[in-house]
Amino acid sequence: MRILLLILMLAIALFKLTFISPALAAETSNGAKIFEANCASCHIGGGNILISQKTLKKEALSKYLENYNSDSIEAIIHQVQNGKNAMPAFKEKLSAEEILEVAAYVFQNAEQGW
């Protein structure tokens, strides 16, 4: 059931990102708050204080996240949920909606160059 809900939320997010609307601003605003509370200590300004080449910039995400080029939001969601190496998993700390919101925020900023 959680996977079905996550897929539905992902489809909605992709639709919103395809047809950028004022609602996206609110979603990414909440994503910004979640990012500041959970991610910014390591990824301030889209960087990475532990592994400098693995930033949240589009080029690095394309290189280091599996499937980023074909399904960007899903690739970010997977990374946030499961973590990898020094990055902790957030699937037990954040709700599916919060993960989607922070993924949308990261994606939007990566597209805009942070």
mmCIF file with all atom_site columns, C-alpha atoms in Angstrom:
data_model
loop_
_atom_site.group_PDB
_atom_site.id
_atom_site.type_symbol
_atom_site.label_atom_id
_atom_site.label_alt_id
_atom_site.label_comp_id
_atom_site.label_asym_id
_atom_site.label_entity_id
_atom_site.label_seq_id
_atom_site.pdbx_PDB_ins_code
_atom_site.Cartn_x
_atom_site.Cartn_y
_atom_site.Cartn_z
_atom_site.occupancy
_atom_site.B_iso_or_equiv
_atom_site.pdbx_formal_charge
_atom_site.auth_seq_id
_atom_site.auth_comp_id
_atom_site.auth_asym_id
_atom_site.auth_atom_id
_atom_site.pdbx_PDB_model_num
ATOM 1   C CA . MET A 1 1   ? 0.000  0.000  0.000   1.00 0.00 ? 1   MET A CA 1
ATOM 2   C CA . ARG A 1 2   ? 2.837  2.417  0.827   1.00 0.00 ? 2   ARG A CA 1
ATOM 3   C CA . ILE A 1 3   ? 4.442  1.736  -2.553  1.00 0.00 ? 3   ILE A CA 1
ATOM 4   C CA . LEU A 1 4   ? 1.161  2.410  -4.346  1.00 0.00 ? 4   LEU A CA 1
ATOM 5   C CA . LEU A 1 5   ? 0.771  5.674  -2.430  1.00 0.00 ? 5   LEU A CA 1
ATOM 6   C CA . LEU A 1 6   ? 4.356  6.645  -3.237  1.00 0.00 ? 6   LEU A CA 1
ATOM 7   C CA . ILE A 1 7   ? 3.832  5.894  -6.948  1.00 0.00 ? 7   ILE A CA 1
ATOM 8   C CA . LEU A 1 8   ? 0.646  7.969  -6.952  1.00 0.00 ? 8   LEU A CA 1
ATOM 9   C CA . MET A 1 9   ? 2.404  10.871 -5.241  1.00 0.00 ? 9   MET A CA 1
ATOM 10  C CA . LEU A 1 10  ? 5.299  10.571 -7.684  1.00 0.00 ? 10  LEU A CA 1
ATOM 11  C CA . ALA A 1 11  ? 2.919  10.718 -10.647 1.00 0.00 ? 11  ALA A CA 1
ATOM 12  C CA . ILE A 1 12  ? 1.282  13.820 -9.199  1.00 0.00 ? 12  ILE A CA 1
ATOM 13  C CA . ALA A 1 13  ? 4.676  15.434 -8.619  1.00 0.00 ? 13  ALA A CA 1
ATOM 14  C CA . LEU A 1 14  ? 5.821  14.694 -12.155 1.00 0.00 ? 14  LEU A CA 1
ATOM 15  C CA . PHE A 1 15  ? 2.584  16.142 -13.515 1.00 0.00 ? 15  PHE A CA 1
ATOM 16  C CA . LYS A 1 16  ? 3.079  19.266 -11.416 1.00 0.00 ? 16  LYS A CA 1
ATOM 17  C CA . LEU A 1 17  ? 6.689  19.605 -12.516 1.00 0.00 ? 17  LEU A CA 1
ATOM 18  C CA . THR A 1 18  ? 5.701  19.189 -16.147 1.00 0.00 ? 18  THR A CA 1
ATOM 19  C CA . PHE A 1 19  ? 3.044  21.871 -15.909 1.00 0.00 ? 19  PHE A CA 1
ATOM 20  C CA . ILE A 1 20  ? 4.607  24.235 -13.374 1.00 0.00 ? 20  ILE A CA 1
ATOM 21  C CA . SER A 1 21  ? 1.880  25.876 -11.358 1.00 0.00 ? 21  SER A CA 1
ATOM 22  C CA . PRO A 1 22  ? 1.640  28.208 -8.374  1.00 0.00 ? 22  PRO A CA 1
ATOM 23  C CA . ALA A 1 23  ? 1.040  25.129 -6.230  1.00 0.00 ? 23  ALA A CA 1
ATOM 24  C CA . LEU A 1 24  ? 4.600  24.015 -6.976  1.00 0.00 ? 24  LEU A CA 1
ATOM 25  C CA . ALA A 1 25  ? 5.907  27.083 -5.207  1.00 0.00 ? 25  ALA A CA 1
ATOM 26  C CA . ALA A 1 26  ? 4.101  26.031 -2.024  1.00 0.00 ? 26  ALA A CA 1
ATOM 27  C CA . GLU A 1 27  ? 5.332  22.445 -2.362  1.00 0.00 ? 27  GLU A CA 1
ATOM 28  C CA . THR A 1 28  ? 8.928  23.492 -2.870  1.00 0.00 ? 28  THR A CA 1
ATOM 29  C CA . SER A 1 29  ? 8.583  26.013 -0.034  1.00 0.00 ? 29  SER A CA 1
ATOM 30  C CA . ASN A 1 30  ? 7.670  23.173 2.307   1.00 0.00 ? 30  ASN A CA 1
ATOM 31  C CA . GLY A 1 31  ? 10.445 21.133 0.691   1.00 0.00 ? 31  GLY A CA 1
ATOM 32  C CA . ALA A 1 32  ? 12.849 23.966 1.521   1.00 0.00 ? 32  ALA A CA 1
ATOM 33  C CA . LYS A 1 33  ? 11.847 23.795 5.191   1.00 0.00 ? 33  LYS A CA 1
ATOM 34  C CA . ILE A 1 34  ? 12.314 20.020 5.244   1.00 0.00 ? 34  ILE A CA 1
ATOM 35  C CA . PHE A 1 35  ? 15.672 20.400 3.482   1.00 0.00 ? 35  PHE A CA 1
ATOM 36  C CA . GLU A 1 36  ? 16.866 23.009 5.989   1.00 0.00 ? 36  GLU A CA 1
ATOM 37  C CA . ALA A 1 37  ? 15.866 20.805 8.925   1.00 0.00 ? 37  ALA A CA 1
ATOM 38  C CA . ASN A 1 38  ? 17.260 17.513 7.613   1.00 0.00 ? 38  ASN A CA 1
ATOM 39  C CA . CYS A 1 39  ? 19.718 18.005 4.756   1.00 0.00 ? 39  CYS A CA 1
ATOM 40  C CA . ALA A 1 40  ? 21.372 21.419 4.861   1.00 0.00 ? 40  ALA A CA 1
ATOM 41  C CA . SER A 1 41  ? 23.926 20.462 7.499   1.00 0.00 ? 41  SER A CA 1
ATOM 42  C CA . CYS A 1 42  ? 25.691 18.360 4.842   1.00 0.00 ? 42  CYS A CA 1
ATOM 43  C CA . HIS A 1 43  ? 24.230 19.799 1.617   1.00 0.00 ? 43  HIS A CA 1
ATOM 44  C CA . ILE A 1 44  ? 24.181 23.540 2.268   1.00 0.00 ? 44  ILE A CA 1
ATOM 45  C CA . GLY A 1 45  ? 23.732 25.440 -0.987  1.00 0.00 ? 45  GLY A CA 1
ATOM 46  C CA . GLY A 1 46  ? 23.490 22.174 -2.910  1.00 0.00 ? 46  GLY A CA 1
ATOM 47  C CA . GLY A 1 47  ? 27.029 21.194 -1.963  1.00 0.00 ? 47  GLY A CA 1
ATOM 48  C CA . ASN A 1 48  ? 28.368 18.239 0.005   1.00 0.00 ? 48  ASN A CA 1
ATOM 49  C CA . ILE A 1 49  ? 30.657 18.819 2.976   1.00 0.00 ? 49  ILE A CA 1
ATOM 50  C CA . LEU A 1 50  ? 31.761 15.165 3.134   1.00 0.00 ? 50  LEU A CA 1
ATOM 51  C CA . ILE A 1 51  ? 32.387 14.237 -0.519  1.00 0.00 ? 51  ILE A CA 1
ATOM 52  C CA . SER A 1 52  ? 32.862 17.427 -2.493  1.00 0.00 ? 52  SER A CA 1
ATOM 53  C CA . GLN A 1 53  ? 32.180 15.953 -5.934  1.00 0.00 ? 53  GLN A CA 1
ATOM 54  C CA . LYS A 1 54  ? 28.838 14.386 -4.905  1.00 0.00 ? 54  LYS A CA 1
ATOM 55  C CA . THR A 1 55  ? 26.830 17.589 -4.769  1.00 0.00 ? 55  THR A CA 1
ATOM 56  C CA . LEU A 1 56  ? 23.158 18.179 -5.474  1.00 0.00 ? 56  LEU A CA 1
ATOM 57  C CA . LYS A 1 57  ? 23.952 19.968 -8.694  1.00 0.00 ? 57  LYS A CA 1
ATOM 58  C CA . LYS A 1 58  ? 22.408 18.533 -11.860 1.00 0.00 ? 58  LYS A CA 1
ATOM 59  C CA . GLU A 1 59  ? 25.701 17.280 -13.314 1.00 0.00 ? 59  GLU A CA 1
ATOM 60  C CA . ALA A 1 60  ? 26.619 15.403 -10.130 1.00 0.00 ? 60  ALA A CA 1
ATOM 61  C CA . LEU A 1 61  ? 23.132 13.962 -9.684  1.00 0.00 ? 61  LEU A CA 1
ATOM 62  C CA . SER A 1 62  ? 23.218 12.741 -13.296 1.00 0.00 ? 62  SER A CA 1
ATOM 63  C CA . LYS A 1 63  ? 26.560 11.080 -12.663 1.00 0.00 ? 63  LYS A CA 1
ATOM 64  C CA . TYR A 1 64  ? 26.038 9.574  -9.204  1.00 0.00 ? 64  TYR A CA 1
ATOM 65  C CA . LEU A 1 65  ? 22.321 8.766  -8.930  1.00 0.00 ? 65  LEU A CA 1
ATOM 66  C CA . GLU A 1 66  ? 21.134 5.702  -10.783 1.00 0.00 ? 66  GLU A CA 1
ATOM 67  C CA . ASN A 1 67  ? 18.279 6.513  -13.206 1.00 0.00 ? 67  ASN A CA 1
ATOM 68  C CA . TYR A 1 68  ? 18.503 10.286 -12.627 1.00 0.00 ? 68  TYR A CA 1
ATOM 69  C CA . ASN A 1 69  ? 18.522 11.021 -16.348 1.00 0.00 ? 69  ASN A CA 1
ATOM 70  C CA . SER A 1 70  ? 15.415 8.927  -17.019 1.00 0.00 ? 70  SER A CA 1
ATOM 71  C CA . ASP A 1 71  ? 13.433 9.525  -13.808 1.00 0.00 ? 71  ASP A CA 1
ATOM 72  C CA . SER A 1 72  ? 14.932 12.380 -11.794 1.00 0.00 ? 72  SER A CA 1
ATOM 73  C CA . ILE A 1 73  ? 12.351 12.688 -9.020  1.00 0.00 ? 73  ILE A CA 1
ATOM 74  C CA . GLU A 1 74  ? 12.212 8.938  -8.415  1.00 0.00 ? 74  GLU A CA 1
ATOM 75  C CA . ALA A 1 75  ? 16.025 8.769  -8.270  1.00 0.00 ? 75  ALA A CA 1
ATOM 76  C CA . ILE A 1 76  ? 16.106 11.530 -5.645  1.00 0.00 ? 76  ILE A CA 1
ATOM 77  C CA . ILE A 1 77  ? 13.273 9.908  -3.675  1.00 0.00 ? 77  ILE A CA 1
ATOM 78  C CA . HIS A 1 78  ? 15.153 6.595  -3.672  1.00 0.00 ? 78  HIS A CA 1
ATOM 79  C CA . GLN A 1 79  ? 18.316 8.275  -2.377  1.00 0.00 ? 79  GLN A CA 1
ATOM 80  C CA . VAL A 1 80  ? 16.451 10.153 0.370   1.00 0.00 ? 80  VAL A CA 1
ATOM 81  C CA . GLN A 1 81  ? 14.527 7.057  1.460   1.00 0.00 ? 81  GLN A CA 1
ATOM 82  C CA . ASN A 1 82  ? 17.429 4.625  1.461   1.00 0.00 ? 82  ASN A CA 1
ATOM 83  C CA . GLY A 1 83  ? 20.541 6.746  1.893   1.00 0.00 ? 83  GLY A CA 1
ATOM 84  C CA . LYS A 1 84  ? 23.940 5.500  0.774   1.00 0.00 ? 84  LYS A CA 1
ATOM 85  C CA . ASN A 1 85  ? 27.375 5.409  2.371   1.00 0.00 ? 85  ASN A CA 1
ATOM 86  C CA . ALA A 1 86  ? 27.600 8.409  4.748   1.00 0.00 ? 86  ALA A CA 1
ATOM 87  C CA . MET A 1 87  ? 24.088 9.631  3.898   1.00 0.00 ? 87  MET A CA 1
ATOM 88  C CA . PRO A 1 88  ? 21.488 8.214  6.287   1.00 0.00 ? 88  PRO A CA 1
ATOM 89  C CA . ALA A 1 89  ? 18.146 6.809  5.159   1.00 0.00 ? 89  ALA A CA 1
ATOM 90  C CA . PHE A 1 90  ? 15.182 9.049  5.906   1.00 0.00 ? 90  PHE A CA 1
ATOM 91  C CA . LYS A 1 91  ? 12.310 6.630  5.194   1.00 0.00 ? 91  LYS A CA 1
ATOM 92  C CA . GLU A 1 92  ? 11.716 6.126  8.920   1.00 0.00 ? 92  GLU A CA 1
ATOM 93  C CA . LYS A 1 93  ? 12.131 9.816  9.804   1.00 0.00 ? 93  LYS A CA 1
ATOM 94  C CA . LEU A 1 94  ? 10.154 11.565 7.041   1.00 0.00 ? 94  LEU A CA 1
ATOM 95  C CA . SER A 1 95  ? 6.721  10.748 5.657   1.00 0.00 ? 95  SER A CA 1
ATOM 96  C CA . ALA A 1 96  ? 6.281  9.815  1.989   1.00 0.00 ? 96  ALA A CA 1
ATOM 97  C CA . GLU A 1 97  ? 4.808  13.274 1.395   1.00 0.00 ? 97  GLU A CA 1
ATOM 98  C CA . GLU A 1 98  ? 7.763  15.004 3.063   1.00 0.00 ? 98  GLU A CA 1
ATOM 99  C CA . ILE A 1 99  ? 10.209 12.936 1.008   1.00 0.00 ? 99  ILE A CA 1
ATOM 100 C CA . LEU A 1 100 ? 8.343  13.879 -2.165  1.00 0.00 ? 100 LEU A CA 1
ATOM 101 C CA . GLU A 1 101 ? 8.393  17.559 -1.191  1.00 0.00 ? 101 GLU A CA 1
ATOM 102 C CA . VAL A 1 102 ? 12.122 17.592 -0.443  1.00 0.00 ? 102 VAL A CA 1
ATOM 103 C CA . ALA A 1 103 ? 12.802 15.649 -3.664  1.00 0.00 ? 103 ALA A CA 1
ATOM 104 C CA . ALA A 1 104 ? 10.844 18.252 -5.650  1.00 0.00 ? 104 ALA A CA 1
ATOM 105 C CA . TYR A 1 105 ? 12.826 20.994 -3.912  1.00 0.00 ? 105 TYR A CA 1
ATOM 106 C CA . VAL A 1 106 ? 16.171 19.346 -4.700  1.00 0.00 ? 106 VAL A CA 1
ATOM 107 C CA . PHE A 1 107 ? 15.127 18.704 -8.311  1.00 0.00 ? 107 PHE A CA 1
ATOM 108 C CA . GLN A 1 108 ? 13.955 22.282 -8.843  1.00 0.00 ? 108 GLN A CA 1
ATOM 109 C CA . ASN A 1 109 ? 17.163 23.723 -7.392  1.00 0.00 ? 109 ASN A CA 1
ATOM 110 C CA . ALA A 1 110 ? 19.345 21.310 -9.357  1.00 0.00 ? 110 ALA A CA 1
ATOM 111 C CA . GLU A 1 111 ? 17.590 22.400 -12.562 1.00 0.00 ? 111 GLU A CA 1
ATOM 112 C CA . GLN A 1 112 ? 18.146 26.055 -11.640 1.00 0.00 ? 112 GLN A CA 1
ATOM 113 C CA . GLY A 1 113 ? 21.787 25.568 -10.662 1.00 0.00 ? 113 GLY A CA 1
ATOM 114 C CA . TRP A 1 114 ? 21.333 26.072 -6.924  1.00 0.00 ? 114 TRP A CA 1
#
